[in-house]
Amino acid sequence: MSAAVPSTEATQDTENLTDGFHLLIDALKLNGVETIYNVPGIPITDLGRYAQAQGLRVLSFRHEQHAGYAAAAAGFLTKKPGICMTVSAPGFLNGLTALAHATTNCWPMILISGSSEREIVDLQRGDYEEMDQLAIARPHCKAAYRILHAEDIGLGVARAIRAALTGRPGGVYLDIPGQLLGQVMDAVEGQKSLIEVVDPNPESVPSDEAIERALDVLKSAKKPLMIIGKGAAYAQADDKVRELVETLGIPYLPMSMAKGLLPDTHPLCASAARSLVLKESDCVFLVGARLNWLLSHGQGKAWGEKGAKKFVQIDIEPTEMDSNQKISAPLIGDIGSTATALLEAMGSNWQKPSEEWTGAVRSKVQGNIEKMAPRLRNNNSPMDYQGSLGVLKEIIAENPDTVLVNEGANALDQARSIIDIHKPRKRLDVGTWGIMGIGMGSAIAAAVETGNQVLAIEGDSAFGFCGMEVETICRYNLPVCIVIMNNNGIYRGDGTNWSGGEDPSTTVFVKGSRYDLMMQAFGGEGVTVDSPDDLRQAVNKAFETRKPTLINAVIAEDAGKESGNIGNLNPSSVVAQARYPQAKKI
Ligand code: ADP
Ligand code: TZD
Ligand code: MG
């Protein structure tokens, strides 16, 4: 039987009492939560108001998915769970995509959702926005909990925070039946029930034997390569990772969101020689990166001769080992502690790989960069990806603290390879799933959590998934500059209807759309540009004023490729190819 009682009306003496609203807010604050990303409504409207009144920053979005993406990005940037708060059923479902996205990316996030009372839901009596949310959330996150009694709020929040952070980070669902918030209990007892989570990111060091094994494998390699993933960026062990790379002296490839952990201009960065190092290396050292589809599972033509490589891997999650390839030397631990242990064991006279290998990589990198350079300086109008992104590359080099947000297909792939990132955790993108629509939520979180200027480079389709949040950006007056790479469609704007009918192709949008007017509608700056010079001017102005800005950048309709760089993942058949000869021209 609960010690807490539901309150329907204010009692005369409330001084010595507390309630579910306040306990939840106090529990979050006790654990260092400062920001909530939410969409208000029954039963959490007042919870948001009270949280704001109690000094939390509560940002209201126009759609829960983007509040959720913001919380997920906040988790990645801060190494603390990002908090998203939603209303029941439809609001919860809108937020669930983001919770699954956070889990898939190994980022800590907590989705707190209001829900209907168990008595009604479990007998399916048809409540307002009735849904068995806990059951639906469970397969999509790392852990899911429901709190029924006010005196359990401290426990529930502590469990959610620990589950989100400890081990491999992920998304956690916290179910809050509406009546819980109104339950009243003794204030002192309530205070005592709260739990401050101790050491949620415990050090975790592999055994001496595992360290020795890894160093033996690395020592015997002639052409070693390190692949650094976003787990390493998340770990915030920036100096240790850099020291490890430089002491080992091996070329490295940063995965997309690990760009900048070491500057992309570092002499050991092999991004511009990606094909060469993937193919030729004889040992691959994975640091906070999974051998998933983004690395073609560590196999196939790009990876060279089958079985010719050995793998060493640092990961906090034991079951990640051997998930795609045999891991000859697993290092199960957190990246900071593991790098420290490796460095200690390596001592001061570690034998770096031969100049034959590192020199070959370096000259390939230099050759490719030189080949690309003139194309990045073209001033074509309408623009292509090289001319427009060449300008943005220079602006990021001049403003290295800018957080770059990036989504789209060509707009993503081209920006990822063209624009160097110079500092850790300064690039947020579509992540492990390749989701369109993370842009505005990520941009808002980046501005709120870092205070830095944000540059969001968005495909016009990608932007369409989250465009309404420009109102949120204007409302909070955030220093976000959005560049829409507007090629009138998905991948390209020149698609035709293969039936010859009047409907436009499935992949094209209204030609010449003025996305800049959307920003103007809410009081922000909006401008259309069609040359790299004008683009440069517009972005520089946005950075100077730090005003919400949307630049509609006109890109040639035929500049892009089908599916960007991953067209090979599209299914095909001999029948389809014979029937639609047009398909070959894309
Ligand atoms: P990318 O997409 O950049 O290749 P992934 O998301 O595939 O990166 O991989 C990130 C990996 O990092 C996950 O397997 C996760 O378990 C791991 N990870 C996250 N945080 C840490 C940490 N602190 N120490 C070690 N590994 C970590
Ligand atoms: N829906 C969701 C949520 N995620 C997705 N990845 C997609 C659909 C499929 N998709 C892609 O993978 S990229 C893309 C879609 C719709 C849009 C590409 O067009 P764009 O970029 O305008 O954003 P480019 O520069 O025109 O290629
Ligand atoms: Mg497009």
XYZ file of C-alpha atoms and ligand atoms in Angstrom:
641
model
C 0.000 0.000 0.000
C 1.430 3.369 -0.976
C 2.235 5.970 1.651
C 1.358 8.575 -0.926
C -2.227 9.692 -1.369
C -3.812 11.304 -4.400
C -4.680 14.942 -3.844
C -7.704 16.416 -5.542
C -7.753 19.754 -3.770
C -5.184 21.856 -1.968
C -5.061 21.113 1.740
C -4.762 24.008 4.148
C -1.289 23.166 5.323
C 0.890 22.243 2.353
C 4.169 23.490 3.733
C 5.330 20.117 4.993
C 4.128 18.278 1.922
C 5.511 17.632 -1.510
C 4.003 16.032 -4.605
C 4.879 13.960 -7.656
C 5.528 17.049 -9.772
C 8.096 18.415 -7.346
C 9.717 15.088 -6.550
C 10.280 14.410 -10.230
C 11.780 17.855 -10.799
C 13.902 17.577 -7.622
C 15.148 14.118 -8.636
C 16.206 15.372 -12.067
C 17.893 18.448 -10.610
C 19.685 16.397 -7.964
C 21.213 14.406 -10.811
C 22.439 17.412 -12.714
C 19.662 17.733 -15.305
C 19.455 21.327 -16.518
C 17.394 21.132 -19.696
C 14.188 19.425 -20.811
C 13.118 19.203 -24.454
C 9.349 18.832 -24.609
C 5.948 19.312 -26.174
C 3.317 20.245 -23.548
C -0.176 18.808 -23.103
C -2.190 16.514 -20.823
C -0.874 15.278 -18.404
C 2.498 17.073 -18.408
C 1.637 20.723 -19.152
C 2.038 21.803 -15.544
C 5.102 19.623 -15.065
C 6.832 21.725 -17.732
C 5.653 24.974 -16.151
C 6.749 23.917 -12.669
C 10.114 22.704 -13.976
C 10.647 26.096 -15.587
C 9.585 27.769 -12.344
C 12.136 25.633 -10.482
C 15.002 26.835 -12.669
C 15.232 24.124 -15.320
C 15.435 25.243 -18.934
C 12.353 23.803 -20.618
C 12.284 24.153 -24.392
C 8.992 23.533 -26.135
C 9.085 22.126 -29.652
C 6.465 21.920 -32.393
C 6.716 18.137 -32.709
C 7.960 15.512 -30.239
C 10.263 13.824 -32.745
C 12.454 16.893 -32.835
C 12.357 17.390 -29.076
C 13.547 13.773 -28.937
C 16.296 14.252 -31.505
C 17.433 17.276 -29.502
C 17.588 15.167 -26.321
C 19.525 12.441 -28.167
C 22.048 14.959 -29.520
C 22.349 16.535 -26.066
C 23.217 13.089 -24.690
C 26.004 12.681 -27.246
C 27.377 16.173 -26.659
C 27.319 16.180 -22.848
C 27.753 12.540 -21.779
C 24.649 13.054 -19.614
C 21.189 11.751 -20.519
C 19.246 14.186 -22.693
C 15.698 14.511 -21.377
C 12.633 14.540 -23.630
C 9.140 14.891 -22.229
C 5.977 14.003 -24.120
C 2.236 13.577 -23.675
C 0.534 10.180 -23.860
C 0.018 7.853 -26.844
C 0.530 9.995 -30.000
C 3.063 12.308 -28.359
C 4.833 9.296 -26.891
C 4.921 7.555 -30.284
C 6.281 10.701 -31.918
C 9.075 10.732 -29.341
C 9.737 7.006 -29.623
C 11.552 7.292 -32.978
C 14.096 9.517 -31.313
C 14.434 7.158 -28.340
C 15.154 4.278 -30.706
C 17.596 6.514 -32.609
C 19.451 7.336 -29.366
C 19.637 3.641 -28.468
C 20.870 2.684 -31.933
C 23.579 5.325 -31.722
C 24.574 4.373 -28.133
C 23.677 7.796 -26.749
C 22.128 8.362 -23.323
C 18.609 9.761 -23.418
C 15.516 9.490 -21.233
C 12.038 9.772 -22.708
C 9.660 10.735 -19.915
C 6.097 10.349 -21.046
C 2.806 10.989 -19.364
C 0.396 8.058 -19.659
C -3.066 6.874 -18.668
C -3.791 5.086 -15.387
C -3.081 1.361 -15.251
C -6.629 0.559 -14.108
C -8.068 1.965 -17.333
C -5.335 0.903 -19.765
C -5.063 -2.680 -18.541
C -8.801 -3.290 -18.919
C -8.757 -1.390 -22.216
C -11.610 0.810 -21.073
C -10.798 3.512 -23.597
C -9.095 6.411 -21.878
C -8.102 9.721 -23.416
C -4.977 8.815 -25.432
C -4.928 5.306 -23.996
C -1.974 3.076 -24.811
C 0.181 0.473 -23.082
C 3.245 2.664 -23.592
C 5.640 0.713 -21.393
C 5.180 -2.453 -23.449
C 5.553 -0.564 -26.709
C 8.674 1.295 -25.606
C 10.526 -1.731 -24.242
C 11.813 -3.248 -27.517
C 12.997 0.147 -28.731
C 15.242 1.158 -25.866
C 17.853 -0.085 -23.435
C 15.521 -0.101 -20.420
C 11.942 0.907 -19.627
C 10.450 1.681 -16.214
C 7.118 2.851 -14.811
C 6.677 4.748 -11.569
C 3.373 4.286 -9.732
C 4.007 5.886 -6.342
C 5.420 9.282 -5.440
C 7.848 7.744 -2.952
C 9.380 5.699 -5.804
C 10.163 8.688 -8.020
C 13.721 9.002 -6.690
C 14.316 5.318 -7.390
C 12.773 5.456 -10.852
C 14.807 8.472 -11.943
C 18.020 6.978 -10.537
C 17.429 3.714 -12.370
C 16.711 5.561 -15.595
C 19.871 7.650 -15.327
C 22.098 4.705 -14.496
C 20.626 2.558 -17.261
C 21.084 5.352 -19.806
C 24.735 5.938 -18.903
C 26.418 2.854 -17.508
C 28.043 0.402 -19.899
C 27.000 1.019 -23.498
C 24.850 4.154 -23.285
C 21.337 4.142 -24.697
C 17.761 5.347 -24.514
C 15.568 4.748 -21.462
C 11.813 5.073 -21.219
C 10.208 6.385 -18.033
C 6.435 6.006 -17.830
C 4.614 8.548 -15.697
C 0.879 7.845 -15.270
C -0.705 11.282 -14.896
C -2.094 10.778 -11.396
C 1.406 10.123 -10.040
C 2.221 13.795 -10.462
C -0.607 14.847 -8.171
C 0.196 12.368 -5.372
C 1.102 14.141 -2.157
C 3.480 12.968 0.571
C 5.481 14.258 3.495
C 8.177 16.636 2.204
C 10.966 15.332 4.445
C 10.214 11.723 3.555
C 10.058 12.738 -0.081
C 13.444 14.422 0.081
C 14.927 11.329 1.733
C 13.578 9.133 -1.070
C 15.638 10.872 -3.752
C 18.806 9.202 -5.008
C 21.843 10.936 -6.439
C 23.455 8.446 -8.798
C 27.076 7.816 -7.794
C 29.692 7.170 -10.497
C 27.393 6.411 -13.437
C 30.395 6.251 -15.824
C 32.680 3.906 -13.874
C 36.205 3.346 -15.111
C 36.538 0.033 -16.819
C 39.988 -1.264 -17.699
C 40.832 -4.439 -19.639
C 43.142 -6.930 -17.914
C 46.944 -6.713 -18.339
C 46.716 -9.835 -20.441
C 44.225 -8.223 -22.842
C 46.435 -5.140 -23.124
C 49.510 -7.253 -23.900
C 47.582 -9.286 -26.464
C 46.459 -6.120 -28.243
C 49.954 -4.652 -28.277
C 51.366 -7.910 -29.661
C 48.911 -7.787 -32.564
C 49.646 -4.117 -33.229
C 53.405 -4.727 -33.002
C 53.316 -7.476 -35.596
C 51.347 -5.334 -38.066
C 53.185 -3.819 -41.021
C 50.333 -1.653 -42.256
C 48.148 -0.813 -39.277
C 45.106 1.462 -39.465
C 42.991 2.920 -36.680
C 39.280 3.603 -37.190
C 37.915 6.085 -34.695
C 34.151 6.120 -34.151
C 31.643 8.340 -32.451
C 31.921 6.231 -29.274
C 35.392 7.738 -28.890
C 34.019 11.252 -29.404
C 31.294 10.523 -26.855
C 33.815 9.200 -24.312
C 35.384 12.664 -23.911
C 38.877 11.209 -23.625
C 40.119 13.523 -26.358
C 43.711 13.973 -25.157
C 44.187 10.264 -24.504
C 42.906 9.259 -27.941
C 45.208 11.793 -29.569
C 48.173 10.570 -27.531
C 47.363 6.990 -28.490
C 47.244 7.798 -32.215
C 50.453 9.807 -32.113
C 52.383 7.328 -29.961
C 51.293 4.391 -32.108
C 52.048 6.575 -35.135
C 49.439 4.879 -37.295
C 47.155 6.425 -39.907
C 43.551 6.760 -38.803
C 40.122 7.121 -40.381
C 37.551 9.088 -38.401
C 33.953 7.958 -38.766
C 31.577 10.777 -39.561
C 30.846 12.027 -36.038
C 34.385 11.324 -34.823
C 35.702 13.884 -37.303
C 37.482 16.605 -35.359
C 38.312 14.398 -32.366
C 41.748 14.873 -33.857
C 41.685 17.687 -36.422
C 40.922 16.393 -39.927
C 44.088 18.205 -41.010
C 46.254 16.002 -38.731
C 49.212 14.426 -40.609
C 48.007 10.911 -39.682
C 44.422 11.502 -40.883
C 43.796 9.148 -43.800
C 40.288 10.303 -44.775
C 41.425 11.384 -48.236
C 43.038 7.959 -48.764
C 40.102 5.925 -47.484
C 40.076 3.353 -50.300
C 43.800 2.761 -50.017
C 43.934 2.255 -46.246
C 40.832 0.050 -46.067
C 42.167 -2.169 -48.802
C 45.856 -2.311 -47.986
C 45.995 -2.337 -44.184
C 46.862 -5.624 -42.477
C 45.554 -4.712 -39.022
C 42.579 -2.549 -38.102
C 42.281 -1.079 -34.621
C 38.661 -0.056 -33.939
C 38.249 2.580 -31.253
C 34.606 3.249 -30.379
C 33.402 2.205 -33.844
C 31.262 -0.783 -34.837
C 31.881 -2.910 -37.912
C 28.280 -2.335 -39.032
C 26.919 -1.377 -42.451
C 28.766 1.938 -42.342
C 31.991 -0.087 -42.633
C 30.406 -2.709 -44.905
C 30.706 -5.189 -42.002
C 34.485 -5.288 -42.418
C 34.249 -7.327 -45.612
C 33.863 -7.077 -49.373
C 35.930 -5.602 -52.141
C 36.722 -2.371 -50.330
C 38.387 -4.362 -47.536
C 40.863 -6.157 -49.768
C 41.763 -9.797 -49.611
C 39.485 -11.905 -47.401
C 41.034 -12.917 -44.089
C 44.151 -10.803 -44.631
C 43.438 -8.421 -41.773
C 43.553 -8.750 -38.022
C 41.218 -6.725 -35.864
C 41.786 -5.130 -32.469
C 38.815 -3.380 -30.869
C 38.144 -1.182 -27.872
C 34.492 -1.152 -26.852
C 32.587 -0.810 -23.614
C 30.102 -3.458 -24.782
C 31.452 -7.038 -24.604
C 28.941 -8.463 -27.100
C 30.162 -6.092 -29.798
C 33.236 -8.302 -30.245
C 33.075 -10.781 -33.158
C 29.762 -9.258 -34.277
C 31.030 -9.136 -37.864
C 34.661 -10.263 -37.993
C 36.934 -12.187 -35.680
C 38.402 -9.792 -33.137
C 41.909 -11.069 -32.416
C 42.432 -8.772 -29.464
C 39.282 -7.518 -27.716
C 39.745 -4.631 -25.299
C 36.585 -4.399 -23.264
C 36.652 -1.172 -21.358
C 36.071 2.539 -21.547
C 38.179 4.338 -24.095
C 39.904 6.755 -21.695
C 41.057 4.072 -19.240
C 41.944 1.603 -21.984
C 44.006 4.164 -23.906
C 45.809 5.062 -20.685
C 46.603 1.410 -19.964
C 47.831 0.848 -23.524
C 50.071 3.923 -23.382
C 51.592 2.830 -20.082
C 52.305 -0.653 -21.393
C 53.785 0.697 -24.642
C 56.457 2.618 -22.770
C 58.694 5.185 -24.421
C 60.278 3.249 -27.297
C 57.311 1.970 -29.210
C 58.265 1.039 -32.761
C 56.078 3.044 -35.150
C 55.104 1.537 -38.513
C 57.493 1.911 -41.421
C 57.737 5.087 -43.450
C 56.943 2.912 -46.454
C 53.372 2.565 -45.147
C 52.760 5.940 -43.532
C 54.521 7.749 -46.364
C 52.426 5.992 -48.997
C 49.262 6.963 -47.140
C 50.430 10.551 -46.722
C 51.264 11.010 -50.378
C 47.913 9.552 -51.437
C 46.173 11.975 -49.056
C 48.120 14.943 -50.408
C 47.550 13.933 -54.031
C 43.804 13.575 -53.549
C 43.497 16.847 -51.643
C 45.397 18.696 -54.374
C 43.234 17.125 -57.063
C 40.068 18.254 -55.276
C 41.191 21.804 -54.443
C 40.395 23.589 -57.736
C 36.911 22.061 -57.879
C 36.176 23.474 -54.417
C 36.991 26.958 -55.666
C 34.537 27.041 -58.593
C 32.050 29.911 -58.592
C 29.397 28.209 -60.746
C 25.813 29.437 -60.653
C 23.614 27.588 -59.990
C 26.016 25.992 -57.589
C 27.265 22.432 -57.446
C 28.146 20.654 -54.216
C 31.868 21.347 -54.559
C 31.638 25.115 -55.100
C 29.084 25.675 -52.338
C 30.647 23.336 -49.788
C 34.140 24.623 -50.644
C 33.022 27.980 -49.259
C 31.533 26.399 -46.137
C 34.762 24.428 -45.607
C 36.687 27.702 -45.425
C 34.161 29.282 -43.083
C 34.373 26.297 -40.699
C 38.187 26.499 -40.763
C 37.909 30.168 -39.784
C 35.300 29.378 -37.089
C 36.364 25.972 -35.712
C 34.078 26.139 -32.659
C 31.010 26.078 -34.885
C 28.894 22.961 -34.466
C 28.123 21.549 -37.901
C 24.809 19.741 -38.289
C 24.405 17.818 -41.515
C 21.720 15.731 -43.212
C 20.519 14.819 -46.697
C 21.957 12.361 -49.224
C 24.361 14.238 -51.511
C 24.185 17.188 -49.125
C 25.405 14.807 -46.395
C 27.988 12.734 -48.237
C 29.617 15.670 -49.953
C 29.729 17.874 -46.863
C 31.152 15.022 -44.795
C 34.048 14.501 -47.164
C 34.677 18.142 -48.131
C 34.377 19.981 -44.817
C 37.183 19.430 -42.311
C 36.250 19.458 -38.641
C 38.871 20.799 -36.291
C 37.610 20.123 -32.776
C 35.907 17.226 -30.955
C 32.115 16.806 -31.048
C 31.586 19.571 -33.592
C 29.738 17.426 -36.110
C 26.221 16.044 -35.647
C 24.576 14.083 -38.400
C 22.132 11.353 -39.365
C 23.897 8.718 -37.259
C 23.765 4.947 -37.473
C 20.334 4.767 -39.103
C 20.863 7.581 -41.583
C 17.701 9.352 -40.443
C 16.334 12.341 -42.321
C 14.878 14.936 -39.978
C 17.467 15.049 -37.196
C 18.641 18.468 -38.385
C 16.620 21.031 -36.474
C 16.494 19.066 -33.196
C 20.262 18.553 -33.333
C 20.849 22.205 -34.205
C 18.718 23.383 -31.296
C 20.453 21.031 -28.848
C 23.874 22.083 -30.120
C 23.077 25.768 -29.649
C 21.513 25.210 -26.220
C 24.120 22.808 -24.838
C 27.263 24.529 -26.174
C 26.265 28.171 -26.673
C 28.295 28.040 -29.906
C 27.286 29.094 -33.390
C 25.583 26.278 -35.308
C 25.696 25.722 -39.062
C 23.088 23.247 -40.324
C 23.749 22.012 -43.859
C 20.498 20.442 -45.004
C 19.266 18.696 -48.106
C 15.924 20.239 -49.119
C 14.217 16.911 -48.503
C 15.943 16.374 -45.158
C 14.897 19.849 -44.023
C 11.294 19.090 -44.929
C 11.157 16.471 -42.156
C 11.826 19.057 -39.442
C 11.366 22.500 -41.015
C 8.620 23.693 -38.682
C 11.168 23.847 -35.864
C 12.526 27.066 -37.402
C 9.816 28.693 -35.289
C 11.403 27.101 -32.205
C 14.813 28.429 -33.295
C 13.369 31.942 -33.691
C 11.392 31.755 -30.437
C 14.532 31.007 -28.414
C 16.630 33.291 -30.653
C 19.301 30.638 -31.159
C 22.511 31.237 -33.167
C 21.562 28.740 -35.861
C 22.364 29.321 -39.529
C 20.617 26.845 -41.827
C 21.838 26.336 -45.376
C 19.338 24.459 -47.544
C 21.132 22.740 -50.415
C 18.129 23.216 -52.668
C 18.282 20.968 -55.730
C 14.465 20.718 -55.961
C 14.290 17.177 -54.724
C 15.489 13.942 -53.244
C 18.968 13.185 -54.690
C 18.223 15.300 -57.803
C 15.571 17.680 -59.028
C 15.411 16.527 -62.645
C 13.450 13.281 -62.224
C 10.538 12.588 -64.560
C 7.365 10.536 -64.281
C 8.133 7.313 -66.119
C 4.475 6.764 -66.979
C 4.531 10.020 -68.918
C 1.616 11.187 -66.745
C 1.159 14.615 -65.230
C 2.101 13.918 -61.626
C 5.667 14.921 -60.874
C 8.290 12.234 -60.322
C 8.278 10.617 -56.877
C 11.567 12.304 -56.012
C 11.023 15.931 -57.014
C 9.555 18.941 -55.219
C 8.135 22.310 -56.267
C 10.785 23.971 -58.387
C 12.399 27.107 -57.033
C 10.896 26.771 -53.540
C 11.666 29.717 -51.266
C 12.575 28.074 -47.958
C 14.050 31.409 -46.861
C 10.520 32.832 -46.548
C 9.755 30.238 -43.862
C 12.386 31.806 -41.639
C 11.145 35.307 -42.390
C 7.662 34.235 -41.316
C 8.910 33.915 -37.732
C 11.125 36.996 -37.634
C 14.416 35.356 -38.596
C 16.681 36.258 -41.515
C 16.009 34.528 -44.813
C 17.805 34.898 -48.123
C 18.184 33.036 -51.432
C 21.681 32.765 -52.940
C 22.830 31.174 -56.174
C 26.597 31.611 -56.160
C 29.389 30.581 -53.782
C 30.387 34.226 -53.280
C 26.875 35.190 -52.193
C 26.691 32.104 -49.979
C 29.899 33.103 -48.227
C 28.592 36.596 -47.585
C 25.277 35.354 -46.216
C 26.863 32.835 -43.830
C 29.437 35.339 -42.603
C 26.636 37.793 -41.859
C 24.709 35.146 -39.918
C 27.816 34.299 -37.874
C 28.471 37.970 -37.114
C 24.925 38.706 -35.965
C 24.264 35.240 -34.462
C 20.641 35.700 -35.593
C 18.488 32.758 -36.687
C 19.122 32.611 -40.436
C 17.996 30.416 -43.304
C 19.941 30.535 -46.550
C 18.190 28.947 -49.505
C 21.174 27.873 -51.606
C 20.220 27.094 -55.205
C 22.007 23.925 -56.310
C 21.935 22.613 -59.903
C 19.148 20.033 -60.266
C 21.492 17.532 -61.865
C 24.422 17.945 -59.483
C 23.577 14.988 -57.253
C 23.741 11.204 -57.508
C 20.958 8.723 -56.771
C 21.164 7.938 -53.023
C 24.395 9.936 -52.665
C 27.284 7.546 -52.006
C 25.181 4.523 -51.087
C 23.286 3.879 -54.314
C 24.694 0.342 -54.213
C 22.337 -0.420 -51.314
C 19.253 0.031 -53.527
C 17.703 -3.319 -54.453
C 17.533 -4.112 -58.138
C 16.599 -6.974 -60.475
C 17.167 -7.950 -64.082
C 13.423 -7.596 -64.664
C 13.351 -4.037 -63.368
C 16.437 -3.073 -65.320
C 15.002 -4.449 -68.554
C 11.661 -2.747 -68.000
C 12.960 0.714 -67.045
C 15.940 1.715 -69.210
C 15.636 5.241 -67.730
C 16.954 3.856 -64.432
C 20.443 3.510 -65.891
C 20.716 7.239 -66.562
C 20.334 8.343 -62.931
P 30.472 5.043 -35.642
O 29.078 5.105 -36.223
O 31.093 6.372 -35.492
O 31.316 4.032 -36.329
P 29.306 3.421 -33.608
O 28.091 4.102 -33.079
O 29.101 2.346 -34.606
O 30.327 4.526 -34.137
O 30.117 2.784 -32.421
C 30.254 3.405 -31.183
C 30.753 2.352 -30.212
O 31.366 3.000 -29.108
C 29.629 1.470 -29.653
O 29.892 0.115 -29.926
C 29.665 1.760 -28.139
O 29.426 0.610 -27.356
C 31.071 2.274 -27.946
N 31.254 3.176 -26.807
C 30.463 4.182 -26.414
N 30.992 4.821 -25.355
C 32.152 4.199 -25.073
C 33.171 4.378 -24.084
N 33.090 5.346 -23.173
N 34.223 3.535 -24.090
C 34.308 2.530 -25.010
N 33.388 2.327 -25.962
C 32.321 3.141 -26.008
N 12.871 8.801 -44.183
C 13.739 8.855 -43.148
C 13.220 9.144 -41.768
N 15.044 8.689 -43.307
C 15.524 8.415 -44.545
N 16.830 8.211 -44.646
C 14.665 8.394 -45.666
C 13.330 8.587 -45.432
C 15.143 8.115 -47.105
N 16.014 9.203 -47.579
C 17.380 9.075 -47.568
O 18.030 8.103 -47.153
S 18.117 10.508 -48.101
C 16.633 11.271 -48.378
C 15.578 10.420 -48.043
C 14.157 10.818 -48.174
C 16.569 12.689 -48.868
C 17.677 13.110 -49.800
O 17.367 14.340 -50.399
P 17.937 15.694 -49.862
O 19.497 15.606 -50.230
O 17.281 16.785 -50.598
O 17.830 15.764 -48.383
P 20.171 15.680 -51.682
O 21.295 16.652 -51.534
O 19.135 16.157 -52.666
O 20.689 14.339 -52.073
Mg 17.761 17.648 -52.390
